Amino acid sequence: MAVERPTLRVCALYPTLMNIYADRGNLLMLERRCRWRGIAFELSGAGIGEGLDERADLYYIGGGQDRDQALCAQDLHTHKREQLRTAAQRGAVVLGVCGGYQLLGHDYQLGDEHLPGVGLLDLRTVRGDGPRLIGNVAIEVELPRAGTRILAGFENHGGRTRLGPEAQPLGRVLKGHGNDGESGHEGARSGSVLGTYLHGPLLPKNAWFADWLIESALGLELPLAPLDDTLEELAHADARRAAGL
Ligand code: GLN
C-alpha cells in the first residue's frame, strides 16, 4: 500500500502588507527544507477581508510598518481572530515576527492610536518615546525536543513589549535589546504560539529553528532527517558574530 506523503500546509497572514525584512525568505526556507526531504508544501495567503485556510499546520504573520500594521490589526481582530484561536487550540503552530508578534498580544498602543491584538499571547506593546530598538541580536532559547539553543537575527522596533503572567519569554537576551530593552526577555511563547522580534531573516539564519517549527507543525515524534547544512551553519555563525557572540 502506498504511504501517503506528509504535507506541510502554511498560511501566511497579510503576505503583502506584513512583509518586511525577509519574511518571504522565512516561508521559502520552510518550503525548501520540506521539499528537500520529500515533504510536500502548500502555501496559502490571507489578506485583508480574506479568511484563513482552516487546515493549515502553521500560520505566519511577518513584520510591518506601523501604518500597514494598523490596517491589518483591525482586520485581524474582526475577521481572523476566532479562526486563529481555534487553530491554536487544535495545536497548529502560530508564529509572529516583529509587527506580527505584537499583534498576537492583547494590543499595541501607538500614541493615541490603539491597535487591538488577538490575545493569543499574554502581552501588551506600547510605542515608547525613546529610540527604536535596532541591531543584531542573539538569544538563548529552551524548547521541547530542542534543548538549549541560540537564535540570532536582527531587530528593529519602536514598540516595547511587556509580558503578562501567562506568557513565557521565548528566550533570554544574550546580545541586543529584546522585548523592551530592559527585561532581558525576547519574544514569547504559549503552547504552539510563538512570537519574536528577530527578523532578518529569522529562519535562514537559524535552520535548526525552521526544522523545529516543521516538526512541531506536523506533530512528528522523531527529528527530521538531517540535511547538508554547511551554508546554513555559516549563516548562523555569521549572525551570531554580527551580534557580538
Ligand atoms: N511597527 C512595529 C514597531 O516599530 C513593528 C516593526 C517591525 O515589524 N519591524 O514596533
PDB file of N, CA and C and ligand atoms in Angstrom, residues 18 20-21 62-67 69 97-100 102 108 125 127 132 156-160 197 199, ligand 1:
ATOM      1  N   MET A  18       2.303  42.687   5.639  1.00  0.00           N
ATOM      2  CA  MET A  18       3.181  42.374   6.780  1.00  0.00           C
ATOM      3  C   MET A  18       4.333  41.533   6.231  1.00  0.00           C
ATOM      4  N   ILE A  20       8.169  42.748   5.827  1.00  0.00           N
ATOM      5  CA  ILE A  20       9.430  43.458   5.681  1.00  0.00           C
ATOM      6  C   ILE A  20      10.543  42.598   6.260  1.00  0.00           C
ATOM      7  N   TYR A  21      11.763  42.905   5.862  1.00  0.00           N
ATOM      8  CA  TYR A  21      12.924  42.189   6.389  1.00  0.00           C
ATOM      9  C   TYR A  21      12.833  40.692   6.196  1.00  0.00           C
ATOM     10  N   GLY A  62       4.214  38.192   9.479  1.00  0.00           N
ATOM     11  CA  GLY A  62       5.511  38.839   9.465  1.00  0.00           C
ATOM     12  C   GLY A  62       5.476  40.252  10.046  1.00  0.00           C
ATOM     13  N   GLY A  63       6.518  40.981   9.753  1.00  0.00           N
ATOM     14  CA  GLY A  63       6.673  42.321  10.308  1.00  0.00           C
ATOM     15  C   GLY A  63       6.051  43.380   9.414  1.00  0.00           C
ATOM     16  N   GLY A  64       5.797  44.545  10.004  1.00  0.00           N
ATOM     17  CA  GLY A  64       5.199  45.612   9.205  1.00  0.00           C
ATOM     18  C   GLY A  64       5.473  46.976   9.789  1.00  0.00           C
ATOM     19  N   GLN A  65       5.410  47.965   8.929  1.00  0.00           N
ATOM     20  CA  GLN A  65       5.481  49.354   9.396  1.00  0.00           C
ATOM     21  C   GLN A  65       4.231  49.631  10.213  1.00  0.00           C
ATOM     22  N   ASP A  66       4.294  50.606  11.121  1.00  0.00           N
ATOM     23  CA  ASP A  66       3.131  50.930  11.956  1.00  0.00           C
ATOM     24  C   ASP A  66       1.889  51.150  11.093  1.00  0.00           C
ATOM     25  N   ARG A  67       2.053  51.833   9.947  1.00  0.00           N
ATOM     26  CA  ARG A  67       0.910  52.181   9.102  1.00  0.00           C
ATOM     27  C   ARG A  67       0.221  50.911   8.549  1.00  0.00           C
ATOM     28  N   GLN A  69       0.583  47.932   9.708  1.00  0.00           N
ATOM     29  CA  GLN A  69       0.151  47.128  10.840  1.00  0.00           C
ATOM     30  C   GLN A  69      -1.231  47.569  11.318  1.00  0.00           C
ATOM     31  N   VAL A  97       6.315  37.431  13.723  1.00  0.00           N
ATOM     32  CA  VAL A  97       7.628  38.075  13.744  1.00  0.00           C
ATOM     33  C   VAL A  97       7.433  39.586  13.811  1.00  0.00           C
ATOM     34  N   CYS A  98       8.024  40.206  14.785  1.00  0.00           N
ATOM     35  CA  CYS A  98       8.024  41.658  14.987  1.00  0.00           C
ATOM     36  C   CYS A  98       6.607  42.234  15.000  1.00  0.00           C
ATOM     37  N   GLY A  99       6.185  42.951  13.936  1.00  0.00           N
ATOM     38  CA  GLY A  99       4.829  43.503  13.943  1.00  0.00           C
ATOM     39  C   GLY A  99       3.791  42.415  14.137  1.00  0.00           C
ATOM     40  N   GLY A 100       4.015  41.253  13.528  1.00  0.00           N
ATOM     41  CA  GLY A 100       3.096  40.123  13.682  1.00  0.00           C
ATOM     42  C   GLY A 100       3.088  39.611  15.120  1.00  0.00           C
ATOM     43  N   GLN A 102       3.708  41.461  17.770  1.00  0.00           N
ATOM     44  CA  GLN A 102       2.963  42.436  18.580  1.00  0.00           C
ATOM     45  C   GLN A 102       1.460  42.190  18.484  1.00  0.00           C
ATOM     46  N   TYR A 108      -1.575  46.998  20.912  1.00  0.00           N
ATOM     47  CA  TYR A 108      -0.373  47.811  20.633  1.00  0.00           C
ATOM     48  C   TYR A 108      -0.826  49.263  20.713  1.00  0.00           C
ATOM     49  N   THR A 125       1.969  45.791  24.016  1.00  0.00           N
ATOM     50  CA  THR A 125       3.058  46.564  23.422  1.00  0.00           C
ATOM     51  C   THR A 125       2.681  48.039  23.421  1.00  0.00           C
ATOM     52  N   ARG A 127       4.228  51.909  22.120  1.00  0.00           N
ATOM     53  CA  ARG A 127       5.249  52.627  21.362  1.00  0.00           C
ATOM     54  C   ARG A 127       5.866  53.667  22.294  1.00  0.00           C
ATOM     55  N   ARG A 132      14.167  53.822  18.582  1.00  0.00           N
ATOM     56  CA  ARG A 132      13.815  52.472  18.151  1.00  0.00           C
ATOM     57  C   ARG A 132      14.893  51.511  18.654  1.00  0.00           C
ATOM     58  N   ASN A 156      14.370  45.568  14.850  1.00  0.00           N
ATOM     59  CA  ASN A 156      14.135  46.984  14.559  1.00  0.00           C
ATOM     60  C   ASN A 156      12.683  47.289  14.901  1.00  0.00           C
ATOM     61  N   HIS A 157      12.478  47.783  16.131  1.00  0.00           N
ATOM     62  CA  HIS A 157      11.099  48.045  16.554  1.00  0.00           C
ATOM     63  C   HIS A 157      11.027  49.263  17.462  1.00  0.00           C
ATOM     64  N   GLY A 158       9.930  49.997  17.305  1.00  0.00           N
ATOM     65  CA  GLY A 158       9.682  51.135  18.192  1.00  0.00           C
ATOM     66  C   GLY A 158       8.895  50.677  19.403  1.00  0.00           C
ATOM     67  N   GLY A 159       8.101  49.625  19.235  1.00  0.00           N
ATOM     68  CA  GLY A 159       7.258  49.142  20.323  1.00  0.00           C
ATOM     69  C   GLY A 159       8.072  48.459  21.408  1.00  0.00           C
ATOM     70  N   ARG A 160       7.607  48.643  22.644  1.00  0.00           N
ATOM     71  CA  ARG A 160       8.183  47.936  23.806  1.00  0.00           C
ATOM     72  C   ARG A 160       7.131  46.922  24.261  1.00  0.00           C
ATOM     73  N   TYR A 197      10.942  39.182  18.031  1.00  0.00           N
ATOM     74  CA  TYR A 197      11.338  40.372  17.273  1.00  0.00           C
ATOM     75  C   TYR A 197      12.440  40.058  16.255  1.00  0.00           C
ATOM     76  N   HIS A 199      14.124  39.384  13.110  1.00  0.00           N
ATOM     77  CA  HIS A 199      13.977  39.361  11.660  1.00  0.00           C
ATOM     78  C   HIS A 199      15.275  38.874  11.060  1.00  0.00           C
TER      79      HIS A 199
HETATM   80  N1  GLN B   1       5.810  48.672  13.601  1.00  0.00           N
HETATM   81  C1  GLN B   1       6.344  47.928  14.692  1.00  0.00           C
HETATM   82  C2  GLN B   1       7.324  48.705  15.545  1.00  0.00           C
HETATM   83  O1  GLN B   1       8.005  49.577  15.058  1.00  0.00           O
HETATM   84  C3  GLN B   1       6.978  46.658  14.153  1.00  0.00           C
HETATM   85  C4  GLN B   1       8.131  46.919  13.238  1.00  0.00           C
HETATM   86  C5  GLN B   1       8.596  45.721  12.505  1.00  0.00           C
HETATM   87  O2  GLN B   1       7.832  44.807  12.199  1.00  0.00           O
HETATM   88  N2  GLN B   1       9.860  45.760  12.130  1.00  0.00           N
HETATM   89  O3  GLN B   1       7.451  48.447  16.730  1.00  0.00           O
END
